[in-house]
XYZ file of C-alpha atoms in Angstrom:
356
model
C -326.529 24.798 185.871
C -325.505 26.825 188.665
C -321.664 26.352 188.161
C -322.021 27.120 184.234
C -323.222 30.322 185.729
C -321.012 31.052 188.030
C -318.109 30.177 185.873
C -320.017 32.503 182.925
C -320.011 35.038 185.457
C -316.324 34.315 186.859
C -315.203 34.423 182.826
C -317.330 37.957 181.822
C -315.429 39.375 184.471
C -311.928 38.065 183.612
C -312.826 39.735 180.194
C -314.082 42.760 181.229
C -310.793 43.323 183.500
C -308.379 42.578 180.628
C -310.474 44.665 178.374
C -310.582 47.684 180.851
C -306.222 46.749 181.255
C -306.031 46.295 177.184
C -308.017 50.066 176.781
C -306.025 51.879 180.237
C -302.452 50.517 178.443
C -303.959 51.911 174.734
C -304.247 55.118 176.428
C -300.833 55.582 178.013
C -299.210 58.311 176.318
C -296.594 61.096 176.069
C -298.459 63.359 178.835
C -298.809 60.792 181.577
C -295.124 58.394 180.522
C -291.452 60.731 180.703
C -289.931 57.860 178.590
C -292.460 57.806 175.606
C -292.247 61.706 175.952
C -288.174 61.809 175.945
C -288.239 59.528 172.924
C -290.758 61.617 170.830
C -288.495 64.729 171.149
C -284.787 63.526 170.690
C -286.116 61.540 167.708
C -286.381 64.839 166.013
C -283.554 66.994 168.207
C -281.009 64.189 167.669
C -281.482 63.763 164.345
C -281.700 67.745 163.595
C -278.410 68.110 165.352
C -276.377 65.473 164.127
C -277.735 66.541 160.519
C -276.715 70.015 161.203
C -272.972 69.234 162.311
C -272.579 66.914 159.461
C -273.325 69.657 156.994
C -271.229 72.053 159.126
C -268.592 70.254 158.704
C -269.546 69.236 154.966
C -268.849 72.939 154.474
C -265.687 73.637 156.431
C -264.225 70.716 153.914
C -265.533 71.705 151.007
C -264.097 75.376 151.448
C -260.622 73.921 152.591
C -259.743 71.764 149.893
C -261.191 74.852 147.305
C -258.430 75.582 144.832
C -257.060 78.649 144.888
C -257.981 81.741 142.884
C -257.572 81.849 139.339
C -255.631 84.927 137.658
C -257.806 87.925 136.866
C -260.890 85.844 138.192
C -263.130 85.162 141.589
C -263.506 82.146 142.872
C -266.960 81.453 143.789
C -267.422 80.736 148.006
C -270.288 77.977 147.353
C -271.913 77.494 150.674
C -272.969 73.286 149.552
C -273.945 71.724 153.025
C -277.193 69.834 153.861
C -278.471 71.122 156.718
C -279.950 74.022 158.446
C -276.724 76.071 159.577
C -273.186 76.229 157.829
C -269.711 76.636 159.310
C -267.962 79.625 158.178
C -265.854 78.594 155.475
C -264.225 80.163 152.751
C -262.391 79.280 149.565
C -260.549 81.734 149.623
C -256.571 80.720 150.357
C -255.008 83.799 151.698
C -251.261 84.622 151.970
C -248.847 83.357 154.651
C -248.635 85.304 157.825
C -245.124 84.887 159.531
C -244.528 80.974 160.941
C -247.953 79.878 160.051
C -247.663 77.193 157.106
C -249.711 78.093 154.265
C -253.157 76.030 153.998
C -253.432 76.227 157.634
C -257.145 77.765 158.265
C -259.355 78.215 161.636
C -263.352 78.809 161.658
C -266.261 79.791 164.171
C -270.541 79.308 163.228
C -273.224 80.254 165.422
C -276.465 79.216 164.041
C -280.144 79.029 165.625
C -282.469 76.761 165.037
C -286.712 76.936 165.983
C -288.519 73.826 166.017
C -292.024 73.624 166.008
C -294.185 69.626 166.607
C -297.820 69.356 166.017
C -298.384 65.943 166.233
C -302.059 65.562 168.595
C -301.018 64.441 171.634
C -297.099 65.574 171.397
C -297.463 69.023 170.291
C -293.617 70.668 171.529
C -291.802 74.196 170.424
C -288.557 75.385 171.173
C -284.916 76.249 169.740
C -281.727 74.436 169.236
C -278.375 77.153 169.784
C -275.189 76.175 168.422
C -271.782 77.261 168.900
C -268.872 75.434 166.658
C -264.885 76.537 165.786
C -262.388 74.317 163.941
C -259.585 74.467 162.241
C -258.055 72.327 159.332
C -254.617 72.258 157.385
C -253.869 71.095 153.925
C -251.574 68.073 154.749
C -251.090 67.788 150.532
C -251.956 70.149 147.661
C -255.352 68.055 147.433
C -255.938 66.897 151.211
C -257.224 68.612 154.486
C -257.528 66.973 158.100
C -259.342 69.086 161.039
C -261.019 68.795 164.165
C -264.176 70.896 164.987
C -265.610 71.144 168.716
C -268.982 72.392 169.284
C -271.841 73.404 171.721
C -275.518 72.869 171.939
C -278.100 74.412 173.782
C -281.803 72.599 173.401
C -284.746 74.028 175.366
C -287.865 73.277 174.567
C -290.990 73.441 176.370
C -293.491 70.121 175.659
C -297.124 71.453 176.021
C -298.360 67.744 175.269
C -297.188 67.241 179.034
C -297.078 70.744 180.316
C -293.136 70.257 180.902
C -289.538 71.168 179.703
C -287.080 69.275 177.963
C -283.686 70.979 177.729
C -280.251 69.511 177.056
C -276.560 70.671 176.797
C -274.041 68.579 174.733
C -270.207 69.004 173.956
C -269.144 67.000 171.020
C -265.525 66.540 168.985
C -265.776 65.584 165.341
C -262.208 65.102 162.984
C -263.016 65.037 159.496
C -261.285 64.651 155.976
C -261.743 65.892 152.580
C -260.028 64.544 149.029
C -259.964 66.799 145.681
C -260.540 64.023 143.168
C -259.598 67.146 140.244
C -261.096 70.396 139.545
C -264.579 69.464 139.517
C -265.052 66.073 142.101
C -263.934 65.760 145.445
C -265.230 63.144 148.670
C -265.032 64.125 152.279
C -265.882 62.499 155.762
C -266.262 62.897 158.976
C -266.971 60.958 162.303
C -268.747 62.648 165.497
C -268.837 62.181 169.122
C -271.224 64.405 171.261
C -271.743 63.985 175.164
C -275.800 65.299 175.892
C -276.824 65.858 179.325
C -280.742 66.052 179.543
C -283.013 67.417 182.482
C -286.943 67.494 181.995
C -289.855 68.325 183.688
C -293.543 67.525 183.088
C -297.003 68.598 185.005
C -295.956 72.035 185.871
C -292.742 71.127 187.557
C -293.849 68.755 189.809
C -291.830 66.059 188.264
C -288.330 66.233 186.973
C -285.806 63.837 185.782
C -282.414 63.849 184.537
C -280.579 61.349 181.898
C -277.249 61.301 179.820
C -276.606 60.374 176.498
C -274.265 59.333 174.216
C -274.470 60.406 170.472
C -272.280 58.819 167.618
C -272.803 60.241 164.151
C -270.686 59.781 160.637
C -271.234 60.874 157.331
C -269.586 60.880 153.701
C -269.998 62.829 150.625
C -269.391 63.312 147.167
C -269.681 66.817 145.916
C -269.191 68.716 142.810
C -268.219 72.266 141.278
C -269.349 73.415 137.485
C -269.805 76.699 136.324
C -272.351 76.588 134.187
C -271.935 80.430 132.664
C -269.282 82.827 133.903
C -271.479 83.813 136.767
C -273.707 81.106 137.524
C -272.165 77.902 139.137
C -273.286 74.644 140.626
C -272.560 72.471 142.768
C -274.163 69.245 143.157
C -273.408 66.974 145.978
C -274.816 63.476 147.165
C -274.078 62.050 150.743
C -275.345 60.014 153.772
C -275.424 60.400 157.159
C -275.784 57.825 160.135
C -276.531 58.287 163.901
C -277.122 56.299 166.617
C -277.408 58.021 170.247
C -277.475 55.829 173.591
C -279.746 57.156 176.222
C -279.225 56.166 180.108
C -282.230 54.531 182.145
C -283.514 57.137 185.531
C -285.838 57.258 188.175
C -287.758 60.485 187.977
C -288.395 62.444 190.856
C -292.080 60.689 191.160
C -290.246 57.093 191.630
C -291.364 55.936 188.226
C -288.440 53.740 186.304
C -287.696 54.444 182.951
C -285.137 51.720 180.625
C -282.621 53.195 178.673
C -283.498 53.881 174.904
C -281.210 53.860 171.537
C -282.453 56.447 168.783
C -281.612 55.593 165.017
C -281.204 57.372 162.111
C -279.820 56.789 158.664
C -280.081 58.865 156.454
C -279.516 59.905 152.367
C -279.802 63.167 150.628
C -279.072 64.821 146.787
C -279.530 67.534 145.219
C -277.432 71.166 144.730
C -276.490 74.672 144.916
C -276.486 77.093 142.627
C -275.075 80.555 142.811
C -274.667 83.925 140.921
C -271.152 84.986 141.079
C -271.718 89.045 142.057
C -268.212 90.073 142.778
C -267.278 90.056 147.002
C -270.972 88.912 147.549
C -272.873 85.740 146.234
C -275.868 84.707 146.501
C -277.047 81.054 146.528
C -279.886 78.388 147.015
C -279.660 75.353 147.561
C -282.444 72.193 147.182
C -281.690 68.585 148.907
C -284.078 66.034 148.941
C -283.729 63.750 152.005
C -285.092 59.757 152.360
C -284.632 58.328 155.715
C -283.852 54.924 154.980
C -283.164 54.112 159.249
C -286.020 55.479 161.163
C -287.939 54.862 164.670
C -290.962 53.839 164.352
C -293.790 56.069 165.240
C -294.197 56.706 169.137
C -297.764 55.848 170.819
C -299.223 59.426 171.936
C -302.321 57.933 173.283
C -306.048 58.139 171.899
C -305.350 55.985 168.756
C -302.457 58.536 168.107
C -299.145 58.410 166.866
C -296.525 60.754 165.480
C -295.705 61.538 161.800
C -293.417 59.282 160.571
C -292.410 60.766 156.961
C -289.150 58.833 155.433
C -288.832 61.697 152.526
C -288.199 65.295 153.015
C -287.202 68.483 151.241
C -284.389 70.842 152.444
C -284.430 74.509 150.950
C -281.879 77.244 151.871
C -281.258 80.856 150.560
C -277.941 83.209 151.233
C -274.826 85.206 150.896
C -271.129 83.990 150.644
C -268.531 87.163 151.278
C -265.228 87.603 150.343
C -263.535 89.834 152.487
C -260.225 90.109 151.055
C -257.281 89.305 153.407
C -258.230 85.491 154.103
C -261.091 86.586 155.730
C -264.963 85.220 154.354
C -268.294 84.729 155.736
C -271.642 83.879 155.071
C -275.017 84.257 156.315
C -278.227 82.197 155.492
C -281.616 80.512 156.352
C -282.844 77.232 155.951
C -286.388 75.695 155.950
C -285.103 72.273 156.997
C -288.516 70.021 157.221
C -290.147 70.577 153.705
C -292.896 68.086 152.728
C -292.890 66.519 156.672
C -296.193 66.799 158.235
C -296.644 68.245 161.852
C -292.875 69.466 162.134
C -291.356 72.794 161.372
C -287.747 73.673 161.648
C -286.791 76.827 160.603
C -282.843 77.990 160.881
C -280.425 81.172 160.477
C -276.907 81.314 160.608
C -273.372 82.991 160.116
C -270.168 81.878 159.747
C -266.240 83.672 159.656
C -263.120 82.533 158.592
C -259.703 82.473 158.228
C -257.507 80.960 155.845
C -253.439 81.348 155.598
């Protein structure tokens, strides 16, 4: 009798001590753990920037391959990218300007971008900045090739762990585009961007630093109607794919975090449709997005986790402007996160170019 009690007593307390273990490792979360906290924002800032080069991009090819002008008409500068901020494009040709070949046309976009998380126990706010300049030639009456370079800025400040996250990346991405005829055409690109990330969490008594490597690619297949002599559309279907590689570190408190690989693939349809008004017009565009690659939902502690919506509505409103002379612009905003609970991203942007 007195060893069955002793080993009842010897097994309550193995119980109680995995139980109080179990319920202390339930409870870990984004405030007390940098890694679960890094992975809860660049899930949405890698994503939102790969998305938003992609569509730059989109638009930079869409506006190069552009036929030219018709006679005695205006050739609608359809702004038809998927994301948040557009390059500056045009579709506008231009003339030839002493040794430059003809087709030959350079680009610059600045664009900012608020984010907003309000996911209990991850709640974050802050801004994405991006710079991006390209140029692109017509290699045949149909075909473009160009390069685009860019800049990001991230800084955001994650109240979930009173800390910082920022990041600065420099990224390269060549693309193509194909004029199938006068109403089809495909394009595609392929994207490398170099991140450097630096964070800080419980007032800045702990800091780390971590690279990353981000790979992105997308493809689409986009369209050009006018459907009266001043209203046009253009619908457009593509998919996007990104997969960013994030180095291991030892914060500044000693703790060890492993390296991490984010995911994202991604589909989206819809259109834009714009009222041709002369050397300005206006436009709005609707894409609904599924994420058909996704990270699952991060652990923010209490029984928490963060949203994990797979669909998603994209909604943008703007100006295209011909400036005569080659020259063309744009300027819009974008409410990027439709129909996703707890996150808001909310974008403006402009864009110039140049065509010969």
């Amino acid at each position: 009798m007195v060893k069955f009690t002793k080993f009842l007593s010897v097994l309550t307390s193995a119980v109680f001590v995995f139980a109080f273990a179990q319920n202390a490792s339930a409870q870990s979360s984004a405030a007390d753990s940098q890694e679960i906290a890094n992975n809860l924002v660049t899930q949405q800032s890698a994503g939102a920037a790969s998305a938003q080069v992609a569509g730059l991009v989109g638009t930079a090819v869409s506006a190069a391959i552009a036929p030219p002008p018709p006679p005695g008409g205006i050739a609608p500068t359809v702004s038809d990218a998927g994301t948040s901020t557009q390059f500056f494009n045009s579709r506008q040709l231009g003339v030839a300007a002493g040794s430059v070949p003809k087709g030959l046309g350079v680009w610059v976009q600045a664009g900012y971008t608020s984010m907003d998380g309000d996911d209990t126990g991850g709640e974050f706010d802050g801004d994405v900045i991006n710079f991006l300049a390209g140029v692109d030639y017509k290699v045949r009456p149909n075909t473009v090739v160009g390069v685009a370079i860019g800049y990001e800025d991230l800084d955001i400040d994650t109240s979930f762990n009173n800390g910082t996250f920022e990041g600065q990346g420099y990224g390269v991405t060549p693309y193509i585009g194909v004029s199938l005829n006068d109403r089809w055409s495909i394009q595609a690109l392929i994207g490398y961007t170099a991140v450097e990330y630096d964070t800080t969490s419980n007032f800045g008594a702990v800091t780390s630093s971590f690279d990353a490597d981000r790979l992105y690619g997308s493809a689409t297949v986009a369209g050009s109607f006018k459907v009266t002599k001043k209203v046009h559309l253009a619908p457009k279907a593509s998919v996007l794919y990104l997969t960013e590689d994030q180095d291991g570190f030892t914060d500044s408190a000693g703790t060890v975090a492993a390296g991490t690989t984010i995911d994202l693939g991604r589909v989206s349809a819809g259109g834009t449709i714009s009222y041709l008004a002369g050397k300005v017009t206006p436009f709005i565009r609707l894409l609904g997005e599924y994420d058909f690659v996704k990270e699952d939902a991060v652990a923010l502690g209490n029984g928490n986790f963060s949203s994990d919506d797979k669909f998603g509505l994209n909604a943008t409103v703007g100006l295209n402007l011909d400036m005569g002379n080659g020259w063309s612009g744009n300027v819009e905003g974008t409410a990027a996160t439709l129909l996703r609970e707890n996150l808001d991203v909310y974008s403006v942007s402009g864009r110039l170019r140049y065509q010969w």
